[in-house]
Amino acid sequence: MFFNLLALFFKTSRLFVAISAVSIFFGCTTSPHVSHIGDVDSDGYYESLTPLGKKGYFLKQLAPNVYFFSTGTYNNLFVATQEGVVITDPIKGKGDLLKKAIGEITNQPIRFMIYSHSHIDHIGDAHLFASDNVQIVAQVETGKALKKYKDKNRPVPHINFGTNYSLSIGGITLELIYPGEGHDKGNSIIHIPSRKIVMYVDTVTPKSVPFKNFAYTKDIYNQMKSIEKVLKLDFDVYVAGHLHRPGLKKEMREVFSYYRASQKASVEALKRVSFIDVRAKSKTKDIERLFGEYLDTVAEECYRILKPK
Ligand SMILES: [Zn+2]
């Protein structure tokens, strides 16, 4: 279908083909002009923040040894065993609360710290957990990014894996899987098969459409393939990095259906919006600005197509 569409455009204008080729499917990843945001009615697809209470965090057992920790908008999981604790993503500014939460469950020392990816909002308190006795594990691209950042709050990993890494401790195994670029380079899936639990951060928050530009994706095609890959894993519950609660597999499917609908809407919007028409209506002679106006028009058309009728 993409090729037919390109062929059609090719007859119209070489310039248009060049422009369309880079923007096909990216129409909906481009946010409409800011001035329109206030005009957008909420369709109710969100979940209200829940009051945190005195403790300042939510702690919930997901399965034997596995615990969900959330500070409302951010979350992670940790695994407590008789041989020590594995933590993931020590959220910036919330490390002391995470220590308290772990203290509610166990006195065992932390042995491993997994970074899902390099972003500071998710791992900015890593320095509070780093010690000679804690092995930090992350995908090699995350390690490379952190070496470059030289941020003392985000110590570099000791174990840098490529596509897969198995971490076993106290009779439980965590499988780390790198599905390739999507939201950041290095963003990895954490799967605990024996507990049917997945952690996959920043791409499929339950009851949420993806954050701006599909979570600032580096590769929308691969990001979708990655979500498909996650959905093929055996799990019931997942931890998304955001929200006060974990999600259900059917909720991941639901968010993914928005990705698919956006892909379809992008193709349709690119058919409907003519670059020639946008150029005819535009006052600018600046080609880059004109291209921006074209993308805004495509994005607005995507919105019209996607909006529930
Ligand atoms: Zn992120």
mmCIF file of C-alpha atoms and ligand atoms in Angstrom:
data_model
loop_
_atom_site.group_PDB
_atom_site.id
_atom_site.type_symbol
_atom_site.label_atom_id
_atom_site.label_comp_id
_atom_site.label_asym_id
_atom_site.label_seq_id
_atom_site.Cartn_x
_atom_site.Cartn_y
_atom_site.Cartn_z
ATOM 1 C CA MET A 1 0.000 0.000 0.000
ATOM 2 C CA PHE A 2 2.824 2.388 0.839
ATOM 3 C CA PHE A 3 4.371 1.730 -2.563
ATOM 4 C CA ASN A 4 1.093 2.343 -4.433
ATOM 5 C CA LEU A 5 0.704 5.575 -2.565
ATOM 6 C CA LEU A 6 4.240 6.629 -3.393
ATOM 7 C CA ALA A 7 3.716 5.765 -7.058
ATOM 8 C CA LEU A 8 0.612 7.944 -7.136
ATOM 9 C CA PHE A 9 2.489 10.829 -5.581
ATOM 10 C CA PHE A 10 5.380 10.351 -7.964
ATOM 11 C CA LYS A 11 3.124 11.181 -10.900
ATOM 12 C CA THR A 12 2.081 14.386 -9.167
ATOM 13 C CA SER A 13 5.369 15.878 -8.115
ATOM 14 C CA ARG A 14 8.914 14.713 -7.527
ATOM 15 C CA LEU A 15 9.234 17.119 -4.637
ATOM 16 C CA PHE A 16 6.077 15.765 -3.103
ATOM 17 C CA VAL A 17 7.405 12.233 -3.343
ATOM 18 C CA ALA A 18 10.542 13.216 -1.510
ATOM 19 C CA ILE A 19 8.517 14.896 1.192
ATOM 20 C CA SER A 20 5.950 12.106 1.432
ATOM 21 C CA ALA A 21 8.583 9.400 1.573
ATOM 22 C CA VAL A 22 9.987 10.793 4.775
ATOM 23 C CA SER A 23 6.649 11.603 6.306
ATOM 24 C CA ILE A 24 4.540 8.539 5.540
ATOM 25 C CA PHE A 25 3.284 7.183 8.819
ATOM 26 C CA PHE A 26 4.883 10.087 10.641
ATOM 27 C CA GLY A 27 1.919 12.385 10.132
ATOM 28 C CA CYS A 28 0.415 11.380 13.457
ATOM 29 C CA THR A 29 3.762 11.506 15.217
ATOM 30 C CA THR A 30 3.882 15.211 14.471
ATOM 31 C CA SER A 31 1.930 17.230 16.994
ATOM 32 C CA PRO A 32 -0.476 19.799 15.603
ATOM 33 C CA HIS A 33 0.411 23.441 16.155
ATOM 34 C CA VAL A 34 0.355 24.413 19.833
ATOM 35 C CA SER A 35 -2.448 26.946 19.389
ATOM 36 C CA HIS A 36 -4.853 24.082 18.651
ATOM 37 C CA ILE A 37 -4.108 22.084 21.800
ATOM 38 C CA GLY A 38 -6.556 24.097 23.912
ATOM 39 C CA ASP A 39 -9.284 23.340 21.398
ATOM 40 C CA VAL A 40 -8.904 19.579 21.817
ATOM 41 C CA ASP A 41 -11.658 18.027 23.900
ATOM 42 C CA SER A 42 -10.611 15.202 26.179
ATOM 43 C CA ASP A 43 -12.249 11.949 25.154
ATOM 44 C CA GLY A 44 -11.916 10.671 28.715
ATOM 45 C CA TYR A 45 -9.107 8.245 27.911
ATOM 46 C CA TYR A 46 -6.993 8.882 30.984
ATOM 47 C CA GLU A 47 -6.872 7.841 34.589
ATOM 48 C CA SER A 48 -6.993 10.435 37.357
ATOM 49 C CA LEU A 49 -4.072 10.633 39.741
ATOM 50 C CA THR A 50 -4.795 8.830 43.004
ATOM 51 C CA PRO A 51 -3.857 10.523 46.318
ATOM 52 C CA LEU A 52 -0.644 8.991 47.643
ATOM 53 C CA GLY A 53 -1.398 9.237 51.340
ATOM 54 C CA LYS A 54 1.114 9.867 54.120
ATOM 55 C CA LYS A 55 3.729 7.342 53.007
ATOM 56 C CA GLY A 56 4.160 9.021 49.649
ATOM 57 C CA TYR A 57 4.223 5.789 47.663
ATOM 58 C CA PHE A 58 2.197 2.745 46.694
ATOM 59 C CA LEU A 59 3.601 -0.718 47.304
ATOM 60 C CA LYS A 60 1.885 -3.833 46.020
ATOM 61 C CA GLN A 61 2.925 -7.443 45.746
ATOM 62 C CA LEU A 62 2.432 -8.617 42.167
ATOM 63 C CA ALA A 63 3.517 -12.233 42.655
ATOM 64 C CA PRO A 64 5.775 -14.204 45.021
ATOM 65 C CA ASN A 65 9.033 -12.176 45.383
ATOM 66 C CA VAL A 66 7.915 -9.413 43.012
ATOM 67 C CA TYR A 67 6.740 -5.978 44.179
ATOM 68 C CA PHE A 68 5.339 -2.939 42.414
ATOM 69 C CA PHE A 69 6.445 0.494 43.662
ATOM 70 C CA SER A 70 4.879 3.767 42.535
ATOM 71 C CA THR A 71 5.045 7.413 43.490
ATOM 72 C CA GLY A 72 1.884 8.160 41.553
ATOM 73 C CA THR A 73 3.135 9.234 38.166
ATOM 74 C CA TYR A 74 6.261 7.023 38.112
ATOM 75 C CA ASN A 75 6.725 3.368 38.936
ATOM 76 C CA ASN A 76 9.094 0.403 38.910
ATOM 77 C CA LEU A 77 9.362 -3.098 40.332
ATOM 78 C CA PHE A 78 11.752 -4.881 42.669
ATOM 79 C CA VAL A 79 12.413 -8.529 43.390
ATOM 80 C CA ALA A 80 13.120 -9.644 46.961
ATOM 81 C CA THR A 81 14.716 -13.061 47.541
ATOM 82 C CA GLN A 82 16.646 -14.853 50.287
ATOM 83 C CA GLU A 83 19.838 -14.161 48.318
ATOM 84 C CA GLY A 84 19.264 -10.440 47.966
ATOM 85 C CA VAL A 85 17.206 -7.828 46.165
ATOM 86 C CA VAL A 86 17.056 -6.723 42.534
ATOM 87 C CA ILE A 87 15.828 -3.183 41.936
ATOM 88 C CA THR A 88 14.892 -1.505 38.671
ATOM 89 C CA ASP A 89 14.829 2.162 37.641
ATOM 90 C CA PRO A 90 15.520 4.160 40.835
ATOM 91 C CA ILE A 91 13.227 7.114 40.092
ATOM 92 C CA LYS A 92 14.767 10.574 40.363
ATOM 93 C CA GLY A 93 14.008 12.180 43.721
ATOM 94 C CA LYS A 94 12.264 9.060 45.057
ATOM 95 C CA GLY A 95 15.206 6.877 46.083
ATOM 96 C CA ASP A 96 14.635 7.311 49.818
ATOM 97 C CA LEU A 97 11.005 6.266 49.421
ATOM 98 C CA LEU A 98 12.089 3.209 47.447
ATOM 99 C CA LYS A 99 14.473 2.291 50.278
ATOM 100 C CA LYS A 100 11.591 2.567 52.762
ATOM 101 C CA ALA A 101 9.355 0.421 50.576
ATOM 102 C CA ILE A 102 12.021 -2.282 50.252
ATOM 103 C CA GLY A 103 12.509 -2.090 54.039
ATOM 104 C CA GLU A 104 8.833 -2.963 54.491
ATOM 105 C CA ILE A 105 9.467 -6.260 52.706
ATOM 106 C CA THR A 106 13.006 -7.432 53.460
ATOM 107 C CA ASN A 107 16.313 -6.741 55.208
ATOM 108 C CA GLN A 108 18.264 -8.460 52.459
ATOM 109 C CA PRO A 109 20.881 -6.300 50.703
ATOM 110 C CA ILE A 110 20.438 -4.975 47.184
ATOM 111 C CA ARG A 111 22.569 -7.068 44.847
ATOM 112 C CA PHE A 112 21.533 -5.872 41.390
ATOM 113 C CA MET A 113 20.193 -2.631 39.913
ATOM 114 C CA ILE A 114 18.699 -2.770 36.406
ATOM 115 C CA TYR A 115 18.267 0.332 34.248
ATOM 116 C CA SER A 116 15.483 0.012 31.674
ATOM 117 C CA HIS A 117 17.055 2.931 29.777
ATOM 118 C CA SER A 118 19.239 5.968 30.400
ATOM 119 C CA HIS A 119 16.678 8.728 31.004
ATOM 120 C CA ILE A 120 17.318 10.728 34.152
ATOM 121 C CA ASP A 121 13.697 10.882 35.309
ATOM 122 C CA HIS A 122 13.662 7.087 35.647
ATOM 123 C CA ILE A 123 17.156 6.388 37.004
ATOM 124 C CA GLY A 124 18.270 9.717 38.499
ATOM 125 C CA ASP A 125 18.561 8.311 42.045
ATOM 126 C CA ALA A 126 20.784 5.385 41.060
ATOM 127 C CA HIS A 127 23.694 6.918 43.005
ATOM 128 C CA LEU A 128 21.776 6.306 46.265
ATOM 129 C CA PHE A 129 21.914 2.551 45.647
ATOM 130 C CA ALA A 130 25.346 2.205 44.042
ATOM 131 C CA SER A 131 28.040 0.365 46.010
ATOM 132 C CA ASP A 132 30.781 -2.192 45.478
ATOM 133 C CA ASN A 133 28.246 -4.894 46.297
ATOM 134 C CA VAL A 134 25.642 -3.805 43.733
ATOM 135 C CA GLN A 135 26.011 -4.887 40.121
ATOM 136 C CA ILE A 136 24.387 -2.469 37.686
ATOM 137 C CA VAL A 137 22.889 -4.073 34.578
ATOM 138 C CA ALA A 138 21.794 -2.312 31.382
ATOM 139 C CA GLN A 139 21.789 -2.675 27.632
ATOM 140 C CA VAL A 140 25.040 -1.680 25.926
ATOM 141 C CA GLU A 141 23.513 1.459 24.325
ATOM 142 C CA THR A 142 22.379 2.635 27.749
ATOM 143 C CA GLY A 143 25.914 2.079 29.024
ATOM 144 C CA LYS A 144 27.350 4.074 26.106
ATOM 145 C CA ALA A 145 24.954 6.973 26.733
ATOM 146 C CA LEU A 146 25.764 7.082 30.441
ATOM 147 C CA LYS A 147 29.510 7.052 29.769
ATOM 148 C CA LYS A 148 28.967 10.068 27.544
ATOM 149 C CA TYR A 149 26.776 11.940 30.071
ATOM 150 C CA LYS A 150 29.302 11.546 32.927
ATOM 151 C CA ASP A 151 26.489 12.100 35.438
ATOM 152 C CA LYS A 152 27.572 11.048 38.935
ATOM 153 C CA ASN A 153 23.923 10.413 39.809
ATOM 154 C CA ARG A 154 23.703 7.746 37.110
ATOM 155 C CA PRO A 155 26.697 5.428 37.553
ATOM 156 C CA VAL A 156 27.678 3.412 34.484
ATOM 157 C CA PRO A 157 26.617 -0.254 34.338
ATOM 158 C CA HIS A 158 28.979 -3.115 35.243
ATOM 159 C CA ILE A 159 27.123 -5.568 33.033
ATOM 160 C CA ASN A 160 26.355 -4.311 29.516
ATOM 161 C CA PHE A 161 24.306 -6.824 27.553
ATOM 162 C CA GLY A 162 23.525 -6.931 23.830
ATOM 163 C CA THR A 163 20.183 -8.471 22.949
ATOM 164 C CA ASN A 164 19.513 -10.813 25.882
ATOM 165 C CA TYR A 165 20.626 -11.298 29.456
ATOM 166 C CA SER A 166 19.385 -13.731 32.110
ATOM 167 C CA LEU A 167 19.700 -12.687 35.716
ATOM 168 C CA SER A 168 19.020 -15.411 38.293
ATOM 169 C CA ILE A 169 18.939 -14.880 42.028
ATOM 170 C CA GLY A 170 17.269 -16.764 44.878
ATOM 171 C CA GLY A 171 15.430 -19.132 42.545
ATOM 172 C CA ILE A 172 13.924 -16.455 40.306
ATOM 173 C CA THR A 173 15.079 -15.463 36.821
ATOM 174 C CA LEU A 174 14.688 -12.105 35.125
ATOM 175 C CA GLU A 175 15.080 -12.096 31.354
ATOM 176 C CA LEU A 176 16.305 -8.829 29.857
ATOM 177 C CA ILE A 177 15.522 -8.377 26.178
ATOM 178 C CA TYR A 178 16.592 -5.565 23.878
ATOM 179 C CA PRO A 179 14.132 -5.168 21.002
ATOM 180 C CA GLY A 180 16.103 -2.371 19.278
ATOM 181 C CA GLU A 181 15.571 1.377 19.067
ATOM 182 C CA GLY A 182 12.237 2.897 19.908
ATOM 183 C CA HIS A 183 11.855 5.150 22.906
ATOM 184 C CA ASP A 184 15.597 5.860 23.300
ATOM 185 C CA LYS A 185 18.426 3.569 22.314
ATOM 186 C CA GLY A 186 18.812 0.776 24.828
ATOM 187 C CA ASN A 187 15.260 0.729 26.223
ATOM 188 C CA SER A 188 14.869 -2.885 27.301
ATOM 189 C CA ILE A 189 12.130 -5.293 28.259
ATOM 190 C CA ILE A 190 12.350 -6.962 31.662
ATOM 191 C CA HIS A 191 10.439 -10.233 31.719
ATOM 192 C CA ILE A 192 9.939 -12.521 34.706
ATOM 193 C CA PRO A 193 8.470 -15.593 33.000
ATOM 194 C CA SER A 194 7.865 -17.625 36.170
ATOM 195 C CA ARG A 195 5.712 -14.789 37.558
ATOM 196 C CA LYS A 196 4.122 -13.741 34.240
ATOM 197 C CA ILE A 197 5.270 -10.164 34.731
ATOM 198 C CA VAL A 198 6.791 -7.676 32.278
ATOM 199 C CA MET A 199 8.321 -4.246 32.728
ATOM 200 C CA TYR A 200 8.488 -2.106 29.599
ATOM 201 C CA VAL A 201 8.938 1.594 30.183
ATOM 202 C CA ASP A 202 7.655 4.770 28.521
ATOM 203 C CA THR A 203 5.969 3.247 25.478
ATOM 204 C CA VAL A 204 2.633 1.694 26.508
ATOM 205 C CA THR A 205 1.358 3.350 29.687
ATOM 206 C CA PRO A 206 -2.053 1.895 30.538
ATOM 207 C CA LYS A 207 -5.038 4.092 29.787
ATOM 208 C CA SER A 208 -2.837 6.669 28.042
ATOM 209 C CA VAL A 209 -2.064 7.564 24.488
ATOM 210 C CA PRO A 210 1.714 7.699 23.977
ATOM 211 C CA PHE A 211 3.549 10.833 25.109
ATOM 212 C CA LYS A 212 4.431 13.514 22.561
ATOM 213 C CA ASN A 213 5.689 12.236 19.197
ATOM 214 C CA PHE A 214 5.027 8.676 20.309
ATOM 215 C CA ALA A 215 7.240 9.023 23.372
ATOM 216 C CA TYR A 216 9.884 10.933 21.397
ATOM 217 C CA THR A 217 10.481 7.788 19.437
ATOM 218 C CA LYS A 218 13.756 7.283 17.626
ATOM 219 C CA ASP A 219 12.164 4.675 15.369
ATOM 220 C CA ILE A 220 8.384 4.341 15.208
ATOM 221 C CA TYR A 221 8.498 1.213 13.031
ATOM 222 C CA ASN A 222 10.769 -0.604 15.431
ATOM 223 C CA GLN A 223 8.884 0.703 18.447
ATOM 224 C CA MET A 224 5.728 -0.956 17.127
ATOM 225 C CA LYS A 225 7.619 -4.163 16.364
ATOM 226 C CA SER A 226 8.968 -4.058 19.926
ATOM 227 C CA ILE A 227 5.497 -3.782 21.422
ATOM 228 C CA GLU A 228 4.384 -6.707 19.244
ATOM 229 C CA LYS A 229 7.355 -8.624 20.608
ATOM 230 C CA VAL A 230 6.373 -7.822 24.198
ATOM 231 C CA LEU A 231 2.782 -8.864 23.547
ATOM 232 C CA LYS A 232 4.030 -12.287 22.420
ATOM 233 C CA LEU A 233 5.658 -12.862 25.826
ATOM 234 C CA ASP A 234 3.852 -14.814 28.498
ATOM 235 C CA PHE A 235 2.624 -12.259 31.051
ATOM 236 C CA ASP A 236 -0.544 -11.071 32.754
ATOM 237 C CA VAL A 237 0.616 -7.840 34.378
ATOM 238 C CA TYR A 238 3.080 -5.168 33.275
ATOM 239 C CA VAL A 239 4.902 -2.216 34.773
ATOM 240 C CA ALA A 240 5.005 0.741 32.382
ATOM 241 C CA GLY A 241 7.258 3.220 34.202
ATOM 242 C CA HIS A 242 4.309 5.563 34.714
ATOM 243 C CA LEU A 243 0.959 5.490 36.549
ATOM 244 C CA HIS A 244 -0.010 4.602 40.102
ATOM 245 C CA ARG A 245 -0.826 1.016 39.193
ATOM 246 C CA PRO A 246 0.451 -1.794 36.988
ATOM 247 C CA GLY A 247 -1.329 -2.589 33.731
ATOM 248 C CA LEU A 248 -2.999 -5.674 32.352
ATOM 249 C CA LYS A 249 -1.967 -7.307 29.096
ATOM 250 C CA LYS A 250 -5.282 -6.332 27.529
ATOM 251 C CA GLU A 251 -4.486 -2.689 28.379
ATOM 252 C CA MET A 252 -1.178 -2.957 26.527
ATOM 253 C CA ARG A 253 -3.121 -4.301 23.546
ATOM 254 C CA GLU A 254 -5.526 -1.387 23.856
ATOM 255 C CA VAL A 255 -2.731 1.220 23.791
ATOM 256 C CA PHE A 256 -1.123 -0.624 20.893
ATOM 257 C CA SER A 257 -4.404 -0.406 18.986
ATOM 258 C CA TYR A 258 -3.947 3.381 19.143
ATOM 259 C CA TYR A 259 -0.534 3.011 17.482
ATOM 260 C CA ARG A 260 -2.155 0.936 14.742
ATOM 261 C CA ALA A 261 -5.051 3.372 14.317
ATOM 262 C CA SER A 262 -2.531 6.231 14.074
ATOM 263 C CA GLN A 263 -0.578 4.391 11.403
ATOM 264 C CA LYS A 264 -3.770 3.921 9.391
ATOM 265 C CA ALA A 265 -4.812 7.524 9.969
ATOM 266 C CA SER A 266 -1.389 8.765 8.804
ATOM 267 C CA VAL A 267 -1.693 6.930 5.506
ATOM 268 C CA GLU A 268 -5.220 8.276 5.035
ATOM 269 C CA ALA A 269 -4.249 11.837 6.027
ATOM 270 C CA LEU A 270 -1.343 11.808 3.572
ATOM 271 C CA LYS A 271 -3.804 10.864 0.847
ATOM 272 C CA ARG A 272 -6.231 13.601 1.820
ATOM 273 C CA VAL A 273 -3.805 16.485 2.376
ATOM 274 C CA SER A 274 -2.209 17.857 -0.746
ATOM 275 C CA PHE A 275 1.154 19.577 -0.437
ATOM 276 C CA ILE A 276 0.250 21.580 -3.534
ATOM 277 C CA ASP A 277 -2.907 22.874 -1.784
ATOM 278 C CA VAL A 278 -1.002 23.745 1.383
ATOM 279 C CA ARG A 279 1.560 25.595 -0.739
ATOM 280 C CA ALA A 280 -1.195 27.469 -2.603
ATOM 281 C CA LYS A 281 -2.739 28.670 0.671
ATOM 282 C CA SER A 282 0.551 29.478 2.382
ATOM 283 C CA LYS A 283 2.033 32.960 2.538
ATOM 284 C CA THR A 284 5.590 31.777 3.146
ATOM 285 C CA LYS A 285 8.382 31.453 0.622
ATOM 286 C CA ASP A 286 10.533 29.564 3.131
ATOM 287 C CA ILE A 287 10.495 25.883 2.081
ATOM 288 C CA GLU A 288 11.217 24.614 5.599
ATOM 289 C CA ARG A 289 8.396 26.642 7.075
ATOM 290 C CA LEU A 290 6.122 25.463 4.274
ATOM 291 C CA PHE A 291 7.007 21.862 5.052
ATOM 292 C CA GLY A 292 6.178 22.561 8.710
ATOM 293 C CA GLU A 293 2.782 23.923 7.673
ATOM 294 C CA TYR A 294 2.224 20.819 5.564
ATOM 295 C CA LEU A 295 3.077 18.504 8.476
ATOM 296 C CA ASP A 296 0.788 20.489 10.799
ATOM 297 C CA THR A 297 -2.049 20.126 8.290
ATOM 298 C CA VAL A 298 -1.429 16.374 8.025
ATOM 299 C CA ALA A 299 -1.328 16.083 11.834
ATOM 300 C CA GLU A 300 -4.615 17.962 12.155
ATOM 301 C CA GLU A 301 -6.167 15.634 9.586
ATOM 302 C CA CYS A 302 -4.863 12.649 11.597
ATOM 303 C CA TYR A 303 -6.543 14.089 14.658
ATOM 304 C CA ARG A 304 -9.844 14.470 12.791
ATOM 305 C CA ILE A 305 -9.644 10.865 11.589
ATOM 306 C CA LEU A 306 -8.715 9.472 15.009
ATOM 307 C CA LYS A 307 -11.158 11.500 17.086
ATOM 308 C CA PRO A 308 -14.058 9.338 18.262
ATOM 309 C CA LYS A 309 -17.152 10.277 16.291
HETATM 310 ZN ZN ZN B 1 12.327 7.660 28.871
#
